[in-house]
Amino acid sequence: MRSKHTRFITVFAAFFVWAASAIAQATLVDLGTAAVQPGSWGPEQLAAPATVLVYSEADIVASGTANLAELVDQVSGLDARDYGYSGSVRTASIRGSSGAHVVVVVDGVRLNDPRVGAVDLAAISMAGVESVQIIRNGASALYGADAIAGVIYITTKRQGQPWFNARLGTGLHPLATALGLSGLMPTQSLSIEAGRNLAGLDLSLATTVDRASGQFPVLQTGSLVALENSGLLSLGLDLGARAGFLTGIATLTLHGSYADRGIPGSLSYPTPEAAQQNSGGRVSLAWTKDDILDGALAVETLVFGRWDRVDYSAATGATLDRHDAATAGIDLRASGLAGPVLLRGGLSGELTGVESTSIGTVGRIGFGVYAVPELQLGDFTVSLNGRLDFTDDFGLGFGGGFGFSWRDDFFSLALNGAQAYRAPSFNDLYWPDEGWGRGNPALRPETAWSAEFVAAFGLPFLKASATPNVRFVKDLINWVDADGWLGPEPMLPVNLGAALYYGGEARLEFDQGVIAAELGYVWLEARNLTDSVDIINAPRLPLLPRHSLNGSVWFRQVSWRIGLTGAWKGGRVDSSAFSLDDIFLLGAACRVSLGQGWSLALDADNLLNAEYQENPGYPQSGLKLDLALACRL
């Protein structure tokens, strides 16, 4: 085994030696969109042949979304799992995955919590965001371990020209339940973003405030009661500075956040006095230079640090549970041209530590080396990627992938495959036995293989795409209660034998004159193959819809537009394989330009006041109203 790993490292080292030599001798050629440029480490550049969904600032503004969870909910094949009340955590799911299988990156810094593996999308504001790029396929070779299902990559604005944007919103989110008791969640939000250039220094600021209050219905001692601890108060601040430095460009980013949220529990298992405070901060410093060897070589260095704290109390006056997590890391990257080949590669290192009243003090040291060569020949693009990671607790792990794509003026085809992996989170490994559950130090890393085929057609007024896909996960980690909730044995995270996800997405978009319309369909089969290799009859994974439809129709004039939206999810089952009710939601929206950069947005969701639950025990909003006033100067 040692000789195998040594040979692998030798191959990677040889690649970088060859790349440096080739770049030094290369003649500069025009590769169009593959030209070397600083900041070319987002999915749109690294995963060019893959299905990369790109949402620009204009797309985000038009969507009316205030945070990443709301944006993800509008993407075919993605879902932001919801627990109903305003303070709840919302994690990403790509093609049926868990939140721990989706890596979320902001300006090159990974945000995944080392304790649980996932990211709260509702805590990521769209204020100050320039673009959101999404990969719906395995991407560990590009963005490190954990990207089994995909990546959400966010780039913030650091432009130099003066700008100012503000958004003030308010909403009413009544909960609809079949149990005869409803709750009401009034919400308010404010976001401000601004930037300008001072003496050659690009400065930017984005700040957000979100507040919610209200009641959450639960069953307590056999009676229906409304819990008050379901509110939210959150603050966020992002500061950026960019300037020329050492003949390159240096970018400094500072971010801080705080949230005070109630934790009411579920309908059947309420926690009437529980409360939680989340606080955190991160800092990153990037330096890029793209004019080495007459523009044939670009380099980038990123140094970053993150700190996150969770304080939880089960009841007033109860002992406080505190969980601190800190991460420091560095990325060294280079990209260059060698004839018709665009070469990208780099080295990374990361040190993570957790200090917790529950799991004690634990840590992880990791290093990685990766390469992403890409060849463009006319309308064809071929790319390969590979990454070797080492962690002190799980040793070596490998991620890799390939992509082939072809495009002309109207059609495009792509085939992509990937191997990805994920090391267990600290909570999975070390959570103490508290009666209901405990961690499992014997867990193995998860490994996944995925592939997708993309066929797309586009005209100025009509676009269509179809994406069949498959993902196989070995040693999938899942918390299992072997003897039931009332049994004496605690829940335990275990490695399932295997899980298979397969299906596809289809999308149609029309945009002509005063009418714009979209229609999307998702088919997903998710099977647990632990005890059976019979794919057709293997048990289905719970809560995942087999069929989903979403669409919208907009009618627009110069200064206003109105639209209808609809979403349907069917074919869900619970953990006992019993069928769950289908979900159908109808919405309406209106956008009005008030002139001189001012606009008004009104959104009404769940017009039919449907009573439904995405997660058992957590009722969702009935008829939901949101009003926002925005200014963009």
XYZ file of C-alpha atoms in Angstrom:
633
model
C 0.000 0.000 0.000
C 2.804 2.406 0.850
C 4.480 1.853 -2.535
C 1.160 2.483 -4.308
C 0.709 5.821 -2.526
C 4.335 6.740 -3.193
C 3.872 6.087 -6.912
C 0.730 8.222 -6.932
C 2.474 11.167 -5.282
C 5.368 10.751 -7.713
C 2.956 10.959 -10.663
C 1.463 14.207 -9.312
C 4.907 15.681 -8.710
C 5.964 14.714 -12.225
C 2.858 16.402 -13.613
C 3.735 19.748 -12.005
C 7.355 19.503 -13.165
C 6.199 18.788 -16.711
C 3.596 21.581 -16.546
C 6.157 24.161 -15.434
C 8.519 23.120 -18.208
C 5.790 23.127 -20.855
C 4.479 26.534 -19.809
C 7.956 28.025 -19.881
C 8.385 26.858 -23.515
C 4.823 27.468 -24.680
C 3.755 29.903 -27.345
C 0.808 32.013 -26.201
C -2.372 30.948 -28.008
C -5.921 32.298 -27.917
C -8.189 29.812 -26.161
C -11.245 32.047 -25.982
C -13.125 31.395 -22.766
C -10.229 29.276 -21.494
C -7.857 32.237 -21.313
C -5.962 32.510 -18.050
C -7.484 35.050 -15.705
C -7.381 35.714 -11.973
C -10.184 34.221 -9.926
C -10.732 31.395 -12.431
C -11.392 28.816 -9.721
C -15.181 28.799 -9.736
C -17.174 25.889 -11.204
C -17.811 27.750 -14.458
C -14.066 27.620 -15.180
C -12.936 24.439 -13.428
C -15.850 22.274 -14.522
C -16.492 23.716 -17.979
C -17.890 20.494 -19.491
C -20.130 19.823 -16.491
C -23.635 21.014 -15.827
C -22.738 24.269 -14.122
C -25.720 26.430 -13.278
C -24.758 30.105 -13.100
C -26.924 32.742 -11.418
C -25.731 36.296 -11.986
C -26.501 39.270 -9.770
C -29.325 40.202 -12.155
C -30.785 36.679 -11.888
C -30.664 36.827 -8.078
C -32.374 40.225 -7.982
C -35.081 39.051 -10.399
C -35.725 35.943 -8.288
C -36.614 38.061 -5.255
C -34.674 35.749 -2.935
C -33.087 37.117 0.241
C -30.898 34.149 1.195
C -29.270 31.098 -0.368
C -31.965 28.688 0.862
C -34.645 30.584 -1.054
C -32.534 30.576 -4.229
C -31.728 26.848 -3.993
C -35.447 26.049 -3.691
C -35.925 27.421 -7.223
C -33.307 25.145 -8.844
C -34.321 21.848 -10.475
C -32.696 18.907 -8.712
C -31.934 20.954 -5.579
C -33.835 21.409 -2.360
C -33.347 23.387 0.860
C -34.864 21.162 3.521
C -37.267 23.136 5.674
C -38.530 22.687 9.250
C -41.240 25.317 9.108
C -40.316 27.938 11.676
C -38.170 30.986 10.887
C -35.193 30.062 13.040
C -34.802 26.568 11.616
C -31.641 25.418 9.891
C -32.050 24.764 6.148
C -29.513 22.470 4.494
C -28.927 21.721 0.821
C -29.906 18.534 -0.962
C -28.721 17.814 -4.507
C -30.498 14.945 -6.239
C -31.592 13.431 -2.939
C -28.339 13.888 -1.020
C -27.852 14.902 2.578
C -26.578 18.384 3.391
C -23.202 16.930 4.372
C -22.684 15.816 0.746
C -22.868 19.387 -0.608
C -19.854 21.683 -0.248
C -20.657 25.401 0.066
C -17.848 27.824 -0.837
C -17.744 31.627 -0.483
C -14.855 33.400 -2.233
C -12.770 30.218 -2.151
C -13.420 29.418 1.545
C -15.392 26.270 2.418
C -18.167 26.844 4.974
C -19.083 23.252 5.872
C -19.283 22.758 9.645
C -16.729 20.102 10.730
C -19.047 19.006 13.557
C -22.058 18.086 11.384
C -20.753 18.420 7.826
C -23.586 20.610 6.519
C -24.169 24.367 6.060
C -27.200 26.448 7.059
C -28.220 28.024 3.734
C -30.714 30.367 5.410
C -27.797 32.072 7.185
C -26.132 33.063 3.875
C -27.553 36.360 2.644
C -27.720 37.301 -1.030
C -26.665 40.858 -0.143
C -23.362 41.676 -1.815
C -23.354 38.498 -3.923
C -22.103 38.784 -7.510
C -22.847 35.224 -8.659
C -23.860 31.748 -7.494
C -22.530 28.730 -9.393
C -23.791 25.185 -8.811
C -22.361 21.783 -9.749
C -24.922 18.954 -9.467
C -22.363 16.150 -9.645
C -19.488 14.812 -7.555
C -16.649 17.345 -7.301
C -14.192 16.210 -4.611
C -11.296 16.506 -7.057
C -12.082 20.190 -7.565
C -13.135 21.291 -4.079
C -11.882 18.625 -1.701
C -13.541 15.935 0.373
C -17.305 15.969 1.076
C -18.424 17.135 -2.405
C -20.152 13.799 -3.071
C -23.303 15.372 -4.530
C -22.046 18.755 -5.690
C -20.885 22.275 -4.909
C -22.531 25.657 -4.363
C -19.942 28.373 -5.067
C -20.634 32.015 -4.139
C -18.645 35.014 -5.351
C -19.119 38.353 -3.625
C -18.849 41.762 -5.283
C -15.503 43.510 -5.090
C -15.950 45.943 -7.996
C -14.442 49.405 -7.941
C -17.195 51.677 -9.300
C -19.514 53.314 -6.746
C -22.705 51.378 -5.966
C -25.371 51.275 -3.284
C -28.208 48.786 -2.840
C -30.727 48.389 -0.034
C -33.678 46.085 0.568
C -36.357 46.280 3.275
C -38.758 43.374 3.601
C -41.630 42.232 5.782
C -43.745 39.112 5.720
C -46.479 37.031 7.322
C -45.901 33.268 7.417
C -48.902 31.522 9.034
C -48.458 27.810 9.736
C -51.258 25.535 8.578
C -51.798 22.272 10.474
C -54.490 19.630 10.334
C -54.489 19.485 14.141
C -56.615 22.572 14.601
C -53.956 24.996 15.835
C -52.092 27.463 13.670
C -49.096 29.645 14.270
C -48.119 32.976 12.776
C -44.570 33.990 11.905
C -44.194 37.737 11.189
C -40.780 38.519 9.694
C -38.721 41.627 8.940
C -35.449 41.955 7.048
C -33.043 44.710 6.072
C -29.976 44.474 3.846
C -27.562 47.191 2.754
C -24.628 46.846 0.380
C -22.273 49.487 -0.929
C -18.894 49.961 -2.547
C -16.553 52.526 -4.043
C -12.933 53.161 -4.947
C -10.774 55.330 -2.694
C -7.260 56.175 -3.890
C -6.916 52.896 -5.792
C -8.515 50.784 -3.049
C -11.798 49.014 -3.890
C -13.937 48.916 -0.746
C -17.197 47.009 -0.270
C -19.684 46.432 2.526
C -22.754 44.230 2.936
C -24.838 43.955 6.083
C -28.088 42.159 6.908
C -30.565 42.059 9.784
C -33.324 39.430 9.963
C -35.995 39.161 12.627
C -38.922 36.794 13.127
C -41.298 36.073 15.961
C -44.441 34.035 16.389
C -45.764 30.710 17.584
C -45.137 27.080 16.662
C -47.864 24.473 17.394
C -46.921 21.258 19.235
C -48.505 18.453 21.234
C -47.642 18.794 24.925
C -49.076 16.495 27.618
C -51.774 15.452 25.172
C -52.924 18.984 24.351
C -52.188 21.398 21.536
C -50.167 24.407 22.621
C -48.334 27.193 20.795
C -44.677 27.600 21.687
C -43.193 31.087 21.681
C -39.544 30.012 21.301
C -39.623 29.886 17.515
C -38.293 33.332 16.641
C -35.069 34.572 15.117
C -32.764 37.579 15.339
C -29.709 37.435 13.082
C -27.024 39.925 12.074
C -24.398 39.653 9.353
C -21.558 41.905 8.189
C -19.194 41.451 5.249
C -16.290 43.832 4.513
C -13.960 43.676 1.540
C -10.928 45.544 0.227
C -9.050 45.016 -3.047
C -5.948 46.765 -4.360
C -2.819 46.292 -6.400
C 0.002 44.709 -4.390
C 3.428 43.365 -5.452
C 2.461 43.680 -9.142
C -0.625 41.531 -8.494
C -4.058 41.998 -6.908
C -4.683 41.474 -3.184
C -8.176 40.960 -1.762
C -9.012 41.021 1.953
C -12.394 39.782 3.188
C -13.802 39.965 6.723
C -17.116 38.414 7.729
C -18.983 38.204 11.037
C -22.400 36.849 12.007
C -24.662 36.299 15.015
C -28.053 34.603 15.354
C -30.331 34.105 18.353
C -32.974 31.510 17.601
C -35.630 29.541 19.399
C -35.719 25.753 19.072
C -39.357 24.673 19.563
C -38.815 21.057 18.514
C -41.382 19.081 16.520
C -45.105 18.470 16.913
C -44.554 15.256 18.870
C -41.269 16.070 20.638
C -41.439 19.719 21.749
C -38.622 21.612 23.464
C -40.611 24.554 24.872
C -37.713 26.377 26.550
C -34.794 25.515 24.267
C -32.718 28.318 22.761
C -29.600 28.533 20.621
C -27.107 31.253 19.719
C -24.824 30.956 16.701
C -21.862 33.271 16.198
C -18.911 33.164 13.882
C -16.373 34.974 11.798
C -13.974 34.390 8.955
C -11.088 36.216 7.335
C -9.394 35.534 4.015
C -6.536 37.123 2.113
C -6.052 36.308 -1.568
C -3.301 37.425 -3.914
C -3.454 36.839 -7.667
C -1.133 37.628 -10.546
C -2.134 36.815 -14.127
C 0.562 38.388 -16.320
C 3.465 35.989 -15.754
C 5.207 34.885 -18.984
C 3.293 37.470 -21.021
C -0.045 36.262 -19.664
C 0.528 32.538 -20.157
C 0.666 31.821 -16.410
C -1.469 32.949 -13.467
C -0.933 32.213 -9.785
C -3.141 32.658 -6.740
C -2.567 32.304 -3.006
C -5.432 32.128 -0.532
C -4.961 32.155 3.249
C -8.043 31.935 5.441
C -9.364 31.319 8.930
C -12.834 30.508 10.295
C -14.369 30.345 13.755
C -17.899 29.223 14.641
C -19.642 28.864 17.995
C -22.944 27.247 18.959
C -24.419 27.819 22.441
C -27.439 25.641 23.253
C -29.593 25.424 26.363
C -32.431 22.914 26.665
C -34.318 24.991 29.239
C -34.138 28.267 31.124
C -31.359 27.998 33.704
C -30.100 24.692 32.284
C -26.411 23.945 31.755
C -25.122 25.592 28.590
C -23.770 23.335 25.851
C -21.005 25.128 23.933
C -19.423 23.960 20.693
C -16.490 25.853 19.124
C -14.976 25.015 15.747
C -11.946 26.711 14.187
C -10.299 26.156 10.808
C -7.160 27.655 9.250
C -5.998 26.869 5.748
C -4.012 27.805 2.674
C -4.459 27.220 -1.058
C -1.634 27.658 -3.579
C -2.899 27.575 -7.167
C -1.493 28.013 -10.643
C -3.013 27.967 -14.124
C -1.274 28.280 -17.440
C -1.261 27.536 -21.155
C 0.841 24.825 -22.752
C -0.059 24.774 -26.430
C -3.765 23.854 -26.708
C -3.890 22.665 -23.081
C -5.016 24.801 -20.165
C -3.370 23.500 -16.993
C -4.629 24.141 -13.492
C -3.275 22.690 -10.293
C -2.507 23.424 -6.708
C -1.683 22.472 -3.152
C -3.857 22.936 -0.074
C -3.513 22.526 3.662
C -6.081 22.776 6.433
C -6.065 22.505 10.216
C -9.418 22.019 11.971
C -10.124 21.882 15.691
C -13.305 21.467 17.730
C -13.768 22.131 21.439
C -17.151 20.990 22.691
C -18.882 20.246 25.973
C -20.301 17.157 24.249
C -17.483 15.613 22.213
C -14.481 17.176 23.955
C -11.447 18.443 22.055
C -10.783 16.851 18.665
C -8.968 17.932 15.526
C -8.001 17.017 11.995
C -5.011 17.923 9.816
C -5.357 17.646 6.063
C -3.263 18.242 2.950
C -4.202 17.993 -0.719
C -2.692 18.151 -4.185
C -4.842 18.493 -7.293
C -4.596 18.941 -11.057
C -7.198 19.971 -13.647
C -5.872 19.851 -17.232
C -8.275 20.905 -19.994
C -7.961 20.563 -23.777
C -10.003 22.640 -26.229
C -10.120 21.612 -29.879
C -12.610 23.711 -31.784
C -16.096 22.902 -30.508
C -14.825 20.032 -28.331
C -13.556 20.242 -24.754
C -11.936 17.421 -22.812
C -11.045 17.775 -19.150
C -9.593 15.530 -16.479
C -9.237 16.218 -12.780
C -7.633 14.417 -9.904
C -6.989 15.122 -6.263
C -5.109 13.263 -3.546
C -5.936 14.200 0.043
C -4.361 13.079 3.297
C -5.872 13.451 6.771
C -4.199 12.343 9.968
C -7.236 10.283 11.076
C -8.294 8.596 7.811
C -5.153 8.556 5.685
C -5.265 8.968 1.916
C -8.376 9.653 -0.130
C -8.760 10.113 -3.877
C -11.185 12.132 -5.951
C -11.171 12.318 -9.708
C -13.280 12.947 -12.738
C -13.536 13.453 -16.473
C -15.627 15.534 -18.820
C -16.287 15.607 -22.557
C -18.370 18.309 -24.183
C -19.319 19.569 -27.627
C -21.220 22.682 -28.557
C -22.194 24.726 -31.588
C -24.434 27.747 -32.013
C -27.613 25.911 -30.968
C -26.782 22.520 -29.426
C -24.499 21.255 -26.680
C -23.729 17.769 -25.372
C -21.674 16.772 -22.335
C -20.742 13.603 -20.477
C -19.220 13.794 -17.010
C -18.113 11.280 -14.427
C -16.622 11.647 -10.955
C -15.353 9.772 -7.938
C -15.807 11.594 -4.634
C -15.451 10.832 -0.947
C -16.360 12.174 2.489
C -14.758 11.618 5.883
C -17.183 11.261 8.828
C -18.011 14.437 10.743
C -16.846 14.866 14.326
C -20.386 14.454 15.696
C -20.794 11.202 13.748
C -17.593 9.903 15.299
C -17.539 11.201 18.853
C -21.022 12.219 20.074
C -21.412 10.914 23.668
C -24.102 8.481 24.755
C -26.954 10.717 25.928
C -29.602 8.009 25.921
C -31.125 8.878 22.544
C -27.928 8.352 20.515
C -24.147 8.219 20.412
C -21.320 8.487 17.878
C -19.447 5.647 16.245
C -15.610 5.883 16.101
C -15.546 2.826 13.807
C -17.174 4.677 10.889
C -15.504 4.481 7.482
C -15.380 7.317 4.928
C -18.103 7.401 2.287
C -17.143 6.921 -1.363
C -19.318 7.825 -4.337
C -19.252 7.423 -8.104
C -21.516 9.608 -10.223
C -22.176 10.411 -13.872
C -24.444 12.659 -15.884
C -25.220 13.246 -19.551
C -26.348 16.702 -20.628
C -28.184 17.548 -23.837
C -29.199 21.172 -24.379
C -30.727 23.249 -27.164
C -30.898 27.018 -27.228
C -32.415 29.789 -29.322
C -32.754 33.445 -28.319
C -36.376 32.807 -27.247
C -36.405 29.064 -26.449
C -34.127 26.808 -24.386
C -34.459 23.128 -23.523
C -32.266 20.662 -21.652
C -32.331 17.072 -20.391
C -29.912 15.592 -17.835
C -30.087 11.880 -16.953
C -27.830 11.118 -13.977
C -26.765 8.393 -11.561
C -24.880 8.319 -8.235
C -23.754 5.253 -6.280
C -22.620 5.747 -2.670
C -20.680 3.086 -0.811
C -20.565 3.086 3.012
C -23.268 5.761 3.202
C -23.415 7.132 6.770
C -26.866 7.143 8.322
C -28.150 7.361 11.903
C -30.094 4.157 12.655
C -32.304 3.240 15.622
C -32.096 -0.552 15.477
C -34.678 -1.297 18.198
C -37.039 1.632 17.618
C -37.553 4.905 19.478
C -38.801 3.166 22.631
C -36.056 0.513 22.697
C -33.144 0.652 25.151
C -30.408 0.949 22.517
C -29.416 4.476 21.396
C -29.391 5.634 17.792
C -26.048 4.984 16.124
C -24.458 6.267 12.903
C -23.546 3.284 10.744
C -22.157 2.669 7.281
C -24.957 1.332 5.095
C -23.769 -1.124 2.489
C -24.697 1.085 -0.462
C -27.252 3.525 -1.815
C -28.152 4.212 -5.437
C -29.657 7.422 -6.785
C -30.716 7.631 -10.424
C -33.081 9.753 -12.472
C -33.001 12.897 -14.540
C -34.011 16.512 -14.981
C -35.708 18.192 -17.938
C -36.255 21.907 -18.371
C -37.964 24.145 -20.931
C -37.688 27.955 -21.009
C -39.560 30.398 -23.258
C -38.888 34.145 -23.389
C -40.490 36.219 -26.120
C -42.040 39.665 -25.997
C -44.277 40.165 -22.982
C -44.319 36.473 -21.969
C -41.662 34.464 -20.118
C -42.289 30.901 -18.928
C -40.337 28.006 -17.408
C -41.218 24.366 -16.776
C -38.993 21.840 -15.002
C -39.405 18.141 -14.214
C -37.271 15.962 -11.923
C -37.410 12.171 -11.644
C -35.487 10.629 -8.748
C -35.163 7.030 -7.600
C -33.233 6.593 -4.340
C -32.661 3.006 -3.185
C -31.044 1.421 -0.131
C -28.982 -1.513 -1.449
C -27.643 -2.605 1.945
C -29.651 -5.834 2.063
C -30.499 -6.270 -1.602
C -28.907 -5.943 -5.029
C -32.355 -5.953 -6.655
C -32.480 -2.315 -7.691
C -36.153 -2.332 -8.659
C -37.404 -3.882 -5.411
C -34.826 -2.478 -2.970
C -36.355 -0.225 -0.288
C -36.590 3.455 -1.147
C -34.852 6.114 0.917
C -37.458 8.109 2.870
C -38.904 11.599 2.280
C -37.435 12.008 -1.222
C -40.029 12.776 -3.942
C -40.003 10.420 -6.914
C -41.484 13.068 -9.207
C -41.258 16.861 -8.997
C -42.649 19.580 -11.241
C -42.070 23.312 -11.013
C -42.947 26.131 -13.346
C -43.715 29.808 -13.744
C -45.417 32.147 -16.201
C -44.677 35.876 -16.262
C -46.466 38.705 -18.085
C -44.393 41.884 -18.240
C -44.508 45.485 -19.336
C -41.861 48.206 -19.177
C -42.278 49.099 -15.507
C -44.008 46.030 -14.029
C -44.485 42.289 -14.315
C -46.765 39.735 -12.701
C -46.405 35.987 -12.542
C -47.780 32.667 -11.347
C -45.579 29.907 -9.913
C -46.360 26.293 -9.157
C -44.595 23.301 -7.616
C -45.663 19.672 -7.117
C -43.871 16.816 -5.347
C -45.188 13.255 -5.407
C -44.213 9.685 -4.647
C -42.709 10.263 -1.190
C -42.531 7.547 1.471
C -41.704 7.649 5.177
C -39.099 5.550 6.997
C -41.608 2.667 7.206
C -42.236 2.788 3.424
C -45.768 4.198 3.873
C -46.823 6.665 1.210
C -46.889 10.353 2.131
C -49.294 12.919 0.726
C -48.325 14.758 -2.429
C -47.452 18.439 -2.088
C -48.878 21.064 -4.462
C -48.053 24.743 -3.988
C -49.349 27.646 -6.050
C -47.896 31.136 -5.828
C -48.135 34.596 -7.346
C -45.692 37.476 -7.590
C -45.605 41.081 -8.710
C -42.619 43.321 -9.475
C -43.029 47.082 -9.970
C -40.351 49.604 -10.955
C -40.929 52.896 -9.138
C -38.251 54.782 -11.059
C -34.795 56.135 -10.193
C -33.600 52.717 -8.986
C -36.527 52.007 -6.647
C -38.673 48.876 -6.949
C -41.392 47.014 -5.075
C -41.842 43.232 -4.884
C -44.835 41.282 -3.574
C -44.769 37.486 -3.267
C -47.697 35.286 -2.226
C -46.845 31.615 -1.724
C -49.137 28.664 -1.041
C -52.236 30.466 -2.308
C -54.358 27.362 -1.669
C -53.312 27.331 2.011
C -52.190 23.708 1.699
C -51.405 21.828 4.919
C -48.193 19.877 4.445
C -44.929 18.775 6.039
C -41.611 18.348 4.234
C -40.154 16.738 7.357
C -42.413 14.734 9.694
C -43.484 16.753 12.709
C -42.752 20.178 11.222
C -45.767 21.927 9.609
C -45.033 24.417 6.856
C -46.451 27.847 6.101
C -49.960 28.268 4.796
C -50.748 31.337 2.685
C -47.504 33.288 2.945
C -47.056 36.966 2.078
C -43.786 38.879 1.614
C -43.368 42.518 0.640
C -40.003 44.130 -0.158
C -38.922 47.646 -1.100
C -35.546 47.850 -2.842
C -33.221 50.616 -3.969
C -30.348 50.055 -6.429
C -28.145 53.062 -7.234
